[in-house]
PDB file of C-alpha atoms in Angstrom:
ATOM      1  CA  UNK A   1      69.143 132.781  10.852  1.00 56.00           C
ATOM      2  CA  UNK A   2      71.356 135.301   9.705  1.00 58.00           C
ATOM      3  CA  UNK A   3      69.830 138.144  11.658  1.00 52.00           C
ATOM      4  CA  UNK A   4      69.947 135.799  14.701  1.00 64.00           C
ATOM      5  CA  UNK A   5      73.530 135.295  14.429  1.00 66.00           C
ATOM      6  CA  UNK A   6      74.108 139.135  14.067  1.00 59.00           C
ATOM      7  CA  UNK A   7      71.901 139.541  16.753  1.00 59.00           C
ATOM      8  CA  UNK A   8      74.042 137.743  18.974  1.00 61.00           C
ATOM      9  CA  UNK A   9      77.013 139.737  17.735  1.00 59.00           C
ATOM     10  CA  UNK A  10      76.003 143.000  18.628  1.00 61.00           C
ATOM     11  CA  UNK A  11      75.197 141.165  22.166  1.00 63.00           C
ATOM     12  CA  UNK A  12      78.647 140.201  22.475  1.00 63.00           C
ATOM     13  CA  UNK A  13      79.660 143.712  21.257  1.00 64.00           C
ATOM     14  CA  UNK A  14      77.880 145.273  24.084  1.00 63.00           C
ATOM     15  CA  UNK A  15      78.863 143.675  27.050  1.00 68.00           C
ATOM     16  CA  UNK A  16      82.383 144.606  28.082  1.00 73.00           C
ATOM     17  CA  UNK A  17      85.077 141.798  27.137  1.00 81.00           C
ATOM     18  CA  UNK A  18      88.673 141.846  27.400  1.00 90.00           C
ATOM     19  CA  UNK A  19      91.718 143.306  25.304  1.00 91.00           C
ATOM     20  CA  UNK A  20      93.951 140.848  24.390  1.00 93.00           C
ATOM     21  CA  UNK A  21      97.280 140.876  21.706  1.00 95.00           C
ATOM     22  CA  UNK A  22      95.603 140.554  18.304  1.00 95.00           C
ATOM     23  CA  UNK A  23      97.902 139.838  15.153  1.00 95.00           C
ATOM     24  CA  UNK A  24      95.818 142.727  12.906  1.00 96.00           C
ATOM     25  CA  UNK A  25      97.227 141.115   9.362  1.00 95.00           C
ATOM     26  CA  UNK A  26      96.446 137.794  10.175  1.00 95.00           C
ATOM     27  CA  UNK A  27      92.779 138.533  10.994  1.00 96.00           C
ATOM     28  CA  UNK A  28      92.428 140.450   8.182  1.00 97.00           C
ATOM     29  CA  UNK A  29      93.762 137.506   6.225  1.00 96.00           C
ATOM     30  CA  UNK A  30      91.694 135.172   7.710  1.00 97.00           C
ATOM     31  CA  UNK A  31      88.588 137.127   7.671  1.00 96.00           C
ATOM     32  CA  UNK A  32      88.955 137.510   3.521  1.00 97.00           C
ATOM     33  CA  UNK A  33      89.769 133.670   3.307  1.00 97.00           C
ATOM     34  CA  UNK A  34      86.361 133.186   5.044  1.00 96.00           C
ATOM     35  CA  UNK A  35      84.961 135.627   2.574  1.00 96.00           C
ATOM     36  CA  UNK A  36      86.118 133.750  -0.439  1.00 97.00           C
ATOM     37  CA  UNK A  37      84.567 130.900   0.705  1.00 97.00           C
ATOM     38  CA  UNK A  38      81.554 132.043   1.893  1.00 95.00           C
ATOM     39  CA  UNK A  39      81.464 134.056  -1.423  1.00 96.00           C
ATOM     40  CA  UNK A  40      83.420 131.943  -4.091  1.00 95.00           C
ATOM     41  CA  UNK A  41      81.885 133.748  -7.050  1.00 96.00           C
ATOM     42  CA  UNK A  42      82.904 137.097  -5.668  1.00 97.00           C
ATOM     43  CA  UNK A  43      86.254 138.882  -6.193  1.00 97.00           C
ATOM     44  CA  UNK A  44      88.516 139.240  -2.716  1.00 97.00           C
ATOM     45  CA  UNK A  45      91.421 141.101  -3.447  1.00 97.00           C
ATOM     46  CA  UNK A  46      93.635 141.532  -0.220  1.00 97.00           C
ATOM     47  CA  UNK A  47      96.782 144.061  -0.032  1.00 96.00           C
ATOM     48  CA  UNK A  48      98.918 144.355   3.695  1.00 93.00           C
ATOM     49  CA  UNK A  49     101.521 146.539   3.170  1.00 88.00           C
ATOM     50  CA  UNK A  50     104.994 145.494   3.733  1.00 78.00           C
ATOM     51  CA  UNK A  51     107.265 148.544   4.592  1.00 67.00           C
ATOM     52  CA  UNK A  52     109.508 149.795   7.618  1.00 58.00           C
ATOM     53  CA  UNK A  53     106.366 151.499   9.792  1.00 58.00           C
ATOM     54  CA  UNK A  54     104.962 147.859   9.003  1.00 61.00           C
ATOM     55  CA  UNK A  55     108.021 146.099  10.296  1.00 57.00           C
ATOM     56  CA  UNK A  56     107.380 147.843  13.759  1.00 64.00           C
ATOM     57  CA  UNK A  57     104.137 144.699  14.119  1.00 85.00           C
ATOM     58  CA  UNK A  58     101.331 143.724  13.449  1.00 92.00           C
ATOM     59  CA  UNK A  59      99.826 143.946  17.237  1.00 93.00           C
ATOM     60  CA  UNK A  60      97.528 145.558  19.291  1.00 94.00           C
ATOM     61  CA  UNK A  61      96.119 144.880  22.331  1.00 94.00           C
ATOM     62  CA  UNK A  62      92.104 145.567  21.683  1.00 94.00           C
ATOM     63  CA  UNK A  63      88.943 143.028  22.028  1.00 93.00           C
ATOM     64  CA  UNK A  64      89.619 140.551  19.346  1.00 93.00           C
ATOM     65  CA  UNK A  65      86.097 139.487  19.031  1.00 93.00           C
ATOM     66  CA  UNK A  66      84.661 143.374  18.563  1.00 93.00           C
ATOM     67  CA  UNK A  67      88.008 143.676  15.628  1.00 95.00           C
ATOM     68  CA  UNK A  68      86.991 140.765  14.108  1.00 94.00           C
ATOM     69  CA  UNK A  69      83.584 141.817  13.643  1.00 93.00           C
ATOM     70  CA  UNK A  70      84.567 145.275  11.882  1.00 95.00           C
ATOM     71  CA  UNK A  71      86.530 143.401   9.462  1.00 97.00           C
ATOM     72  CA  UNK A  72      84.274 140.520   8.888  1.00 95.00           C
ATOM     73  CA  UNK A  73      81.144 143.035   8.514  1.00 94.00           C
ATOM     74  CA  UNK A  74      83.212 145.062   6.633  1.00 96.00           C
ATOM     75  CA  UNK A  75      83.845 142.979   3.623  1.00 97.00           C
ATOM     76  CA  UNK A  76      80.500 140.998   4.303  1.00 94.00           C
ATOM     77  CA  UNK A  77      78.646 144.315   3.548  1.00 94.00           C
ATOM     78  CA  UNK A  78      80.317 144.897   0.272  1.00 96.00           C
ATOM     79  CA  UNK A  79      79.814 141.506  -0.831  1.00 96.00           C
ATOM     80  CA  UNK A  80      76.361 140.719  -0.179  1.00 93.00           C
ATOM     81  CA  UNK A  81      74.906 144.203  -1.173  1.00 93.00           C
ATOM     82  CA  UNK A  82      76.604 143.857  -4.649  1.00 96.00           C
ATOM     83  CA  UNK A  83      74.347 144.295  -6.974  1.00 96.00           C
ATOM     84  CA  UNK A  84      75.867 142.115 -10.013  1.00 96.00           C
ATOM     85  CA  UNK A  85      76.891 145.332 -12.309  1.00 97.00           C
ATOM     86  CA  UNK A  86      80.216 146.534 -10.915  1.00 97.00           C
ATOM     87  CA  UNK A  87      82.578 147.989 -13.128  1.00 97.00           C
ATOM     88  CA  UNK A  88      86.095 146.034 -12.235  1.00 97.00           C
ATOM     89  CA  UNK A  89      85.166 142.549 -13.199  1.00 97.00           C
ATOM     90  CA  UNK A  90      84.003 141.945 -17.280  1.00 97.00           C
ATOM     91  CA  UNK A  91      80.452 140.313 -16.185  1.00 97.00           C
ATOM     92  CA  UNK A  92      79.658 142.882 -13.346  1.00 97.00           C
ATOM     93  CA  UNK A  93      80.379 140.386 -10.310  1.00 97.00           C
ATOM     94  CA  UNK A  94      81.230 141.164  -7.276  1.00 97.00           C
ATOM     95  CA  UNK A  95      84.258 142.422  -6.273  1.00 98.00           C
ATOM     96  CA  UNK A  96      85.695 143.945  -3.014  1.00 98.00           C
ATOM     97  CA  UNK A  97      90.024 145.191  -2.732  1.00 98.00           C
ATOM     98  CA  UNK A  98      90.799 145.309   0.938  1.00 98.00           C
ATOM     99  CA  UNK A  99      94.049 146.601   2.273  1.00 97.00           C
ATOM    100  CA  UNK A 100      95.789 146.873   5.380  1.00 97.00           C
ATOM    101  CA  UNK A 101      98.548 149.701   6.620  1.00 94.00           C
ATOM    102  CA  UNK A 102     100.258 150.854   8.968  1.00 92.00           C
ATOM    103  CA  UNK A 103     100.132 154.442   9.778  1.00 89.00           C
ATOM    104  CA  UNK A 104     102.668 156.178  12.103  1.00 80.00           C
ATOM    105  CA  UNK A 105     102.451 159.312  14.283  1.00 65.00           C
ATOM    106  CA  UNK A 106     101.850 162.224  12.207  1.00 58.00           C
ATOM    107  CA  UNK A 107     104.079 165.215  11.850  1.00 49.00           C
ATOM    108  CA  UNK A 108     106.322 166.204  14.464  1.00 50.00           C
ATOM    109  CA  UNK A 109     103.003 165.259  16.979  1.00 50.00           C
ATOM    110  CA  UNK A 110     104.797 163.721  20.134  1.00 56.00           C
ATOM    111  CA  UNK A 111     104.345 160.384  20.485  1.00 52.00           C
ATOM    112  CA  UNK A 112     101.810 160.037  23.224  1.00 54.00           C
ATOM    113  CA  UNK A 113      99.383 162.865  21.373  1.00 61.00           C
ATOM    114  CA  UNK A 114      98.240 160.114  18.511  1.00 62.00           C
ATOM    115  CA  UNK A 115      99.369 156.867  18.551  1.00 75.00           C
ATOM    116  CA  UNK A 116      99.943 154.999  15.383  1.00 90.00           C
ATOM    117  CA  UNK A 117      96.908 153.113  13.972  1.00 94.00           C
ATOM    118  CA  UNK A 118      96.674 150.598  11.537  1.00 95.00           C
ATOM    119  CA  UNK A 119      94.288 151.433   8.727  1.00 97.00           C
ATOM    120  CA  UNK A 120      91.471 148.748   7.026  1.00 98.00           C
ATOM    121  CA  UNK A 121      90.516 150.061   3.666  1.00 98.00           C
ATOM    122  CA  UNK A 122      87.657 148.318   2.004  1.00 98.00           C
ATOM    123  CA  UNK A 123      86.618 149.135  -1.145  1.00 98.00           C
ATOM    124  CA  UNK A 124      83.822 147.598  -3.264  1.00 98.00           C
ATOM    125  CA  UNK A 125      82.180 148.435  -6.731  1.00 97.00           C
ATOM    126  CA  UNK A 126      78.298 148.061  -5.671  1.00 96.00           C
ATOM    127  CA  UNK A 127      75.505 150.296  -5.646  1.00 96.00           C
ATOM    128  CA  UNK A 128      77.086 152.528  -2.771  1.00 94.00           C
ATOM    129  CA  UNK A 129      75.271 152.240   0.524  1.00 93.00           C
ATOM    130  CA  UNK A 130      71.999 154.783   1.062  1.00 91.00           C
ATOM    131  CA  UNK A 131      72.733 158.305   2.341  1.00 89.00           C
ATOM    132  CA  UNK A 132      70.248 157.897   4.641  1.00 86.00           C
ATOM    133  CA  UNK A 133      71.504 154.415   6.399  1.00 88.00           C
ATOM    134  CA  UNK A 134      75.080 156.134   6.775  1.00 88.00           C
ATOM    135  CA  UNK A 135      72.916 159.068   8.857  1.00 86.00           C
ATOM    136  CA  UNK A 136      71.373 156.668  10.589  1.00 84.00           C
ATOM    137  CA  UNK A 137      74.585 155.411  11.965  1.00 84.00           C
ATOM    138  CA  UNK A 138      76.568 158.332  12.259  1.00 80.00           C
ATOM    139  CA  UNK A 139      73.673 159.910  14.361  1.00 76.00           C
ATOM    140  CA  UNK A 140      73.631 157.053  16.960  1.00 66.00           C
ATOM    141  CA  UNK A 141      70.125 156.553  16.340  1.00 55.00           C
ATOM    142  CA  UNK A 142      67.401 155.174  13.758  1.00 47.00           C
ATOM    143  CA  UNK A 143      64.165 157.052  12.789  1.00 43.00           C
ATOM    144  CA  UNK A 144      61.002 155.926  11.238  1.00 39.00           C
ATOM    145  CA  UNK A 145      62.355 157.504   8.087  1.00 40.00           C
ATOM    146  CA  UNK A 146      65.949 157.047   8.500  1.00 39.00           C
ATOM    147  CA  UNK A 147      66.770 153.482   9.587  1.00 37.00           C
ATOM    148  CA  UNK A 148      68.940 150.368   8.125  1.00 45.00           C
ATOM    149  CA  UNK A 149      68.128 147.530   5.718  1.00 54.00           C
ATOM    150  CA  UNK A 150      70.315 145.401   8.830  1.00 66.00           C
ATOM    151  CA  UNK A 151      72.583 145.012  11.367  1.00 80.00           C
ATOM    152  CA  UNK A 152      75.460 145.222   9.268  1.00 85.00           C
ATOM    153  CA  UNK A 153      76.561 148.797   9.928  1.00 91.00           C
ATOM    154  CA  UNK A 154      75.692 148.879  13.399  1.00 87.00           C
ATOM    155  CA  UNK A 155      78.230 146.106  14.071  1.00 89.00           C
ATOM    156  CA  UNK A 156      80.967 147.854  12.389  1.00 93.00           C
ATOM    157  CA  UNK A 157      80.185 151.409  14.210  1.00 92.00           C
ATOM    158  CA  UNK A 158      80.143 148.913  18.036  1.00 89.00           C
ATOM    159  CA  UNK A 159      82.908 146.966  17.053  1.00 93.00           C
ATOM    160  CA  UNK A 160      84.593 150.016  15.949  1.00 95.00           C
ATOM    161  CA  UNK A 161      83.402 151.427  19.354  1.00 92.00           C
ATOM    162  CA  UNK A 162      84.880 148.690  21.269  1.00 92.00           C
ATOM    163  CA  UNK A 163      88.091 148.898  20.084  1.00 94.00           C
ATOM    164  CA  UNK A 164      88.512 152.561  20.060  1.00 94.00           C
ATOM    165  CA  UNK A 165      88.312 152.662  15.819  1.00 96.00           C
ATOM    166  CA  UNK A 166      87.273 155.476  13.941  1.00 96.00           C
ATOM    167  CA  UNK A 167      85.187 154.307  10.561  1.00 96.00           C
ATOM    168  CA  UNK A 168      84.800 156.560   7.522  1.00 96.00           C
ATOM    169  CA  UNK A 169      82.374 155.998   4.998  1.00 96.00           C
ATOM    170  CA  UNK A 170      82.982 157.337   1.150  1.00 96.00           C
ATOM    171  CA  UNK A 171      81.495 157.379  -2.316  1.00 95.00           C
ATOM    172  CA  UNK A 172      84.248 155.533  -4.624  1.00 96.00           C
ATOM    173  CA  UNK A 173      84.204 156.494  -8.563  1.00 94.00           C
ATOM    174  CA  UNK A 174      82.552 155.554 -10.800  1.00 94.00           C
ATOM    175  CA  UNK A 175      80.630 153.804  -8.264  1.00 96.00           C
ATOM    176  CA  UNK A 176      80.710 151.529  -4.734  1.00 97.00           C
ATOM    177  CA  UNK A 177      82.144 152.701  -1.560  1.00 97.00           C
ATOM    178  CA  UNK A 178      85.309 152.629   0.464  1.00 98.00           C
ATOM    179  CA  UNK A 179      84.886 152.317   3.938  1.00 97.00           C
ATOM    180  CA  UNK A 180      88.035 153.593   5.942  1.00 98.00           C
ATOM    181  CA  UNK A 181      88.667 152.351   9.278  1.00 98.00           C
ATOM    182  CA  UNK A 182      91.125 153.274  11.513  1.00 97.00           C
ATOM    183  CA  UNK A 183      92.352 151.231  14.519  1.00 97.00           C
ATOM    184  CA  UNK A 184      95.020 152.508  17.397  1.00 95.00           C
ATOM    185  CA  UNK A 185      97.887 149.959  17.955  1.00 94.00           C
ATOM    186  CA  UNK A 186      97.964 150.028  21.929  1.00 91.00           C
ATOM    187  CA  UNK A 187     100.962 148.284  23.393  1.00 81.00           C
TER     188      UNK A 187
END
């Protein structure tokens, strides 16, 4: 059922759909309140900073369904690949620390060279996610060797795609991942 539902995700994700003004904080709060329930033995920590490049808004006009699906696969990943010995809770649960920014235009860059982006930054405290599914992804394509345990990733990397994200994928110490993502605001 699960695949099935994913399946129909990455459907969506590929057929064109349109941009609309998205509130990024509030769907990253309500995509971790739908994690803690879905996951109410798990650890959800959420952080969206509060500072004067955040005062500028919260909005960008991008597909809301393809953002939605980064954020939600996102934390999903983290949370049901935990492998019950993680290091920041006392019994090993699972625990994922997401956090929100907003990043302006860098340097003395003019504005219209890089617009400002706001920047998703999941963390986690699981096994880390296989070298080989991360190549899978970043290649564009799966092998008979190198291929994915799901659909997980590959709805982050066409969500990302649909919105015009960049996603980075990193080894966190002692152990887990942080998965960067990095969306353009877009008036």
């Amino acid at each position: 059922a699960a695949l099935g539902e994913k399946a129909g995700t990455v459907e969506a994700l590929l057929s064109d759909g349109e941009a609309s003004a998205v509130a990024v904080d509030e769907l990253v709060a309500g995509a971790v309140a739908d994690a803690r329930k879905r996951e109410a033995d798990a650890t959800v920590e959420v952080d969206i900073e509060q500072n004067a490049e955040a005062a500028a808004g919260w909005t960008t006009r991008v597909r809301a369904d393809a953002l939605r699906a980064v954020v939600e696969n996102t934390v999903e990943n983290a949370l049901v690949h935990h492998d019950g010995e993680g290091v920041e809770r006392a019994d090993g649960g699972p625990w994922v620390g997401v956090s929100l920014e907003r990043e302006a235009v860098g340097g003395d860059a003019p504005s219209g060279e890089r617009p400002d982006r706001f920047v998703l930054t999941v963390t986690d405290d699981g096994p880390g996610i296989p070298e080989h599914e991360i190549a899978a992804i970043e290649s564009g394509q799966e092998t008979a060797l190198e291929h994915g345990s799901g659909l997980g990733l590959w709805v982050v990397a066409w969500g990302a795609a649909a919105v015009g994200a960049d996603v980075d994928y990193a080894e966190r110490e002692p152990r887990g991942t942080r998965v960067r993502v990095s969306i353009p605001v877009v008036d």
